[in-house]
Coordinates of C-alpha atoms in Angstrom, one line a residue:
E1 CA 76.9 79.1 79.5
I2 CA 79.2 81.2 81.5
W3 CA 76.0 83.4 82.7
N4 CA 74.1 80.5 83.9
T5 CA 77.4 79.2 85.8
V6 CA 77.8 82.6 87.8
C7 CA 74.0 82.9 88.5
S8 CA 74.1 79.3 90.3
R9 CA 74.5 79.5 94.1
A10 CA 76.9 76.6 93.9
V11 CA 79.3 79.2 92.2
W12 CA 78.9 82.9 93.7
Q13 CA 78.5 81.5 97.1
P14 CA 81.9 79.9 97.7
M15 CA 83.4 82.5 94.9
G16 CA 81.9 85.1 97.1
F17 CA 84.2 83.6 100.2
V18 CA 87.2 83.3 98.1
Y19 CA 86.7 86.9 97.1
L20 CA 85.9 88.1 100.4
Y21 CA 88.9 86.2 102.3
N22 CA 91.4 87.3 99.8
I23 CA 90.5 90.9 99.6
L24 CA 91.0 90.8 103.4
Q25 CA 94.3 89.7 103.4
V26 CA 95.6 93.2 103.3
G27 CA 99.4 93.4 104.0
N28 CA 101.8 96.1 105.4
A29 CA 103.0 97.9 102.3
A30 CA 105.6 99.5 104.6
W31 CA 107.3 96.0 105.8
R32 CA 110.0 95.9 103.3
E33 CA 110.9 99.5 104.0
F34 CA 111.4 98.6 107.5
L35 CA 113.5 95.8 106.9
R36 CA 115.6 97.8 104.4
S37 CA 115.8 101.0 106.3
L38 CA 115.5 100.2 110.0
L39 CA 117.3 96.7 110.0
S40 CA 119.6 97.4 107.2
F41 CA 118.6 94.2 105.3
S42 CA 120.9 94.0 101.9
A43 CA 119.4 93.3 98.8
N44 CA 120.7 89.7 99.1
Q45 CA 119.0 89.2 102.3
L46 CA 115.6 90.7 101.0
N47 CA 115.8 88.5 97.8
G48 CA 116.6 85.3 100.1
L49 CA 113.4 86.0 101.9
Y50 CA 111.7 85.8 98.7
I51 CA 113.4 82.7 97.5
I52 CA 112.6 80.5 100.7
A53 CA 109.1 82.0 100.8
S54 CA 108.9 80.6 97.3
V55 CA 110.1 77.1 98.5
L56 CA 107.7 77.2 101.5
L57 CA 104.8 78.0 99.3
Y58 CA 105.7 74.8 97.3
L59 CA 106.4 72.8 100.7
G60 CA 102.8 74.3 101.8
I61 CA 101.0 72.9 98.6
M62 CA 102.6 69.4 99.4
A63 CA 101.7 69.5 103.0
Y64 CA 98.1 69.7 102.1
K65 CA 98.4 67.3 99.6
H66 CA 99.9 64.7 102.0
Y67 CA 98.6 66.0 105.3
F68 CA 95.6 68.2 105.2
I69 CA 93.8 66.8 102.2
K70 CA 91.3 64.8 104.4
W71 CA 90.2 68.1 106.4
S72 CA 87.6 69.8 105.5
W73 CA 87.8 73.0 103.4
R74 CA 86.4 75.0 106.2
T75 CA 88.9 73.5 108.9
V76 CA 91.8 74.2 106.6
Y77 CA 90.9 77.8 106.2
V78 CA 90.3 78.2 109.9
F79 CA 93.4 76.6 111.2
T80 CA 95.5 78.3 108.4
T81 CA 94.1 81.9 109.1
L82 CA 94.6 81.7 112.9
L83 CA 98.1 80.4 112.1
N84 CA 98.7 83.2 110.0
G85 CA 97.7 85.7 112.7
V86 CA 100.2 84.4 115.3
F87 CA 102.8 84.6 112.5
S88 CA 101.8 88.3 111.6
M89 CA 101.8 89.5 115.2
L90 CA 105.5 88.2 115.4
Q91 CA 106.4 91.4 113.3
V92 CA 105.0 93.6 116.0
L93 CA 107.9 91.9 118.3
L94 CA 110.6 92.3 115.5
I95 CA 109.5 95.9 115.2
Q96 CA 110.1 96.4 119.0
G97 CA 113.3 94.7 118.7
I98 CA 112.2 91.5 120.8
T99 CA 113.8 88.6 118.9
F100 CA 114.7 86.3 121.8
G101 CA 118.2 86.0 121.0
L102 CA 117.7 85.4 117.3
S103 CA 119.3 87.5 114.3
P104 CA 116.4 89.7 112.8
F105 CA 116.9 87.9 109.6
V106 CA 116.2 84.7 111.2
F107 CA 113.5 86.2 113.0
A108 CA 111.9 87.8 110.0
L109 CA 112.0 84.7 108.0
G110 CA 109.7 83.0 110.6
D111 CA 106.9 85.9 110.1
Y112 CA 107.6 86.5 106.6
A113 CA 108.5 83.3 104.6
F114 CA 106.0 81.0 106.5
A115 CA 103.3 83.4 105.4
D116 CA 103.7 81.8 102.1
F117 CA 103.8 78.5 103.5
I118 CA 100.2 79.1 104.6
I119 CA 99.2 80.4 101.5
G120 CA 100.4 77.0 99.9
I121 CA 98.0 75.0 102.1
Q122 CA 95.1 77.2 101.0
Y123 CA 96.0 76.9 97.3
L124 CA 94.9 73.3 96.5
P125 CA 91.6 73.4 98.4
T126 CA 90.7 76.5 96.4
A127 CA 92.0 75.1 93.3
I128 CA 89.9 71.8 93.6
M129 CA 86.7 73.7 94.3
M130 CA 87.3 75.8 91.1
V131 CA 87.8 72.6 89.2
H132 CA 84.5 71.2 90.4
L133 CA 82.5 74.5 90.0
C134 CA 83.5 74.5 86.0
P135 CA 80.5 73.3 83.6
A136 CA 81.0 70.6 81.1
G137 CA 82.1 72.4 77.7
S138 CA 83.3 75.4 79.0
E139 CA 86.1 74.4 81.6
G140 CA 88.7 76.6 80.2
A141 CA 86.8 79.9 80.1
S142 CA 85.1 79.1 83.6
Y143 CA 88.3 78.5 85.3
A144 CA 89.9 81.5 83.8
M145 CA 87.3 83.6 85.1
F146 CA 87.5 81.8 88.7
N147 CA 91.2 82.9 88.7
T148 CA 90.4 86.3 87.7
V149 CA 87.9 86.5 90.8
N150 CA 90.8 85.4 92.8
S151 CA 93.3 87.5 91.5
S152 CA 91.4 90.7 91.3
A153 CA 90.5 90.2 94.8
Y154 CA 94.6 89.9 95.8
A155 CA 94.9 93.0 93.3
L156 CA 92.4 95.1 95.2
S157 CA 93.9 94.0 98.6
A158 CA 97.3 95.1 97.5
A159 CA 95.6 98.5 96.5
M160 CA 94.0 98.7 99.9
S161 CA 97.3 97.9 101.6
T162 CA 98.8 101.2 99.7
V163 CA 95.7 103.3 100.6
M164 CA 96.1 102.2 104.3
L165 CA 99.8 103.8 104.4
G166 CA 98.3 106.9 105.0
I167 CA 96.3 106.0 108.1
W168 CA 99.9 106.3 110.4
N169 CA 103.0 108.2 109.8
V170 CA 105.1 105.1 108.4
S171 CA 107.4 107.1 106.2
K172 CA 111.2 106.2 106.0
E173 CA 112.2 109.4 107.7
T174 CA 110.0 108.8 110.7
M175 CA 111.1 105.3 110.9
I176 CA 114.5 106.2 110.6
S177 CA 114.1 109.0 113.3
G178 CA 113.3 106.0 115.9
D179 CA 109.4 106.4 115.7
V180 CA 107.8 103.1 114.7
S181 CA 104.6 103.6 116.7
G182 CA 102.7 104.1 113.2
M183 CA 104.3 100.9 111.9
T184 CA 103.4 98.8 115.0
K185 CA 99.5 100.1 114.8
L186 CA 99.3 99.3 111.2
T187 CA 100.8 95.9 111.7
I188 CA 98.3 95.2 114.0
L189 CA 95.5 96.5 112.1
T190 CA 96.4 94.6 109.0
T191 CA 96.8 91.4 111.1
F192 CA 93.5 91.7 112.8
I193 CA 92.0 92.7 109.3
Q194 CA 93.4 89.5 107.8
V195 CA 92.0 87.0 110.7
S196 CA 88.6 88.5 110.1
G197 CA 88.5 86.6 106.9
V198 CA 87.2 83.4 109.1
L199 CA 84.1 85.4 110.0
F200 CA 83.1 84.5 106.4
V201 CA 84.0 80.7 106.6
K202 CA 80.3 79.1 106.6
L203 CA 80.1 80.6 102.8
L204 CA 82.5 77.9 101.8
P205 CA 81.1 74.3 101.5
R206 CA 82.8 71.9 103.7
T207 CA 83.6 69.2 101.2
K208 CA 83.4 68.4 97.4
E209 CA 80.2 66.5 98.6
D210 CA 78.9 69.7 99.9
L211 CA 79.5 71.4 96.8
A212 CA 77.6 69.1 94.7
S213 CA 74.7 69.2 96.8
L214 CA 74.7 72.9 96.3
H215 CA 74.8 72.2 92.5
A216 CA 71.8 69.7 92.7
D217 CA 69.6 72.3 94.4
Q218 CA 67.2 73.3 91.4
Y219 CA 66.2 76.4 93.4
S220 CA 70.1 77.6 93.8
G221 CA 70.1 79.8 90.7
S222 CA 69.8 83.4 91.3
K223 CA 70.3 86.3 88.5
V224 CA 71.0 88.9 91.2
G225 CA 73.8 86.9 92.5
G226 CA 75.4 86.5 89.4
F227 CA 75.1 90.1 88.5
I228 CA 76.3 91.3 92.0
F229 CA 79.2 88.7 91.5
L230 CA 80.4 89.8 88.1
T231 CA 79.8 93.7 89.1
I232 CA 82.1 93.4 92.1
T233 CA 84.7 91.3 90.1
F234 CA 84.9 94.1 87.3
L235 CA 85.0 97.1 89.7
S236 CA 87.8 95.6 91.7
I237 CA 89.7 95.1 88.4
L238 CA 89.2 99.0 87.6
Y239 CA 90.0 100.1 91.2
A240 CA 93.2 98.1 91.4
V241 CA 94.2 99.3 87.9
V242 CA 93.5 103.0 89.0
V243 CA 95.4 102.7 92.2
G244 CA 98.4 101.1 90.2
V245 CA 98.6 103.9 87.7
L246 CA 98.4 106.5 90.4
N247 CA 101.3 104.9 92.1
I248 CA 103.3 105.2 88.9
V249 CA 102.3 108.8 87.8
K250 CA 101.8 110.2 91.4
P251 CA 103.9 108.6 93.7
G252 CA 102.9 109.3 97.6
W253 CA 99.4 110.3 96.7
A254 CA 98.3 107.8 99.4
G255 CA 100.5 109.5 102.1
E256 CA 103.4 106.8 101.6
S257 CA 106.8 107.4 101.2
R258 CA 108.0 108.2 97.7

């Protein structure tokens, strides 16, 4: 039943979008080091950013439920992706010391915490889609598999962000010396990579009705699509695990600060 499910175009096409989109959400892995070393954020301030971001994540979910639920899934993703690009580019201003009179903490709150608000808006349409993809009789196993695809893409994205630290010199020592050019370039690069996810939005059905029409298409099955879907998922998990182990046993292997 699971194999028949992943072979359906109604499954591998939208989940392919979810995978591609999430894998492109590559963050700047040196950002917290920048806040701590150059802006002298205390542990309480960093924890405060995390707490506020968690609250905004919940508010993003509520915002979709009450305000954006009538929007098509494609529109939601395009709107939130572009909005995320704007907030991400605000990090460049903070790196250059341009905060328009606001304290660095308040300014960082705008671009760091509101990213979670945007993730919250995207969460419900993805969850709704995955629920509708589950075949009768194996809902639990199917939903767990779809969540694994979702999580594996995020894990691979995090692994890629670690590898990208070696592109430019963003070590703690370099930033403290006053050279933040690498940090600026890395932020711009990761922002453009994140926004590029909208290029695949046509893989996503507009609504539940579009998803149902894909299900109803008797010619939508593809064993090749199902095989590729599962292979990429398992390879992504393997890669993320390997990078995670290397980060533990050989810190700095990718060129980042130890």
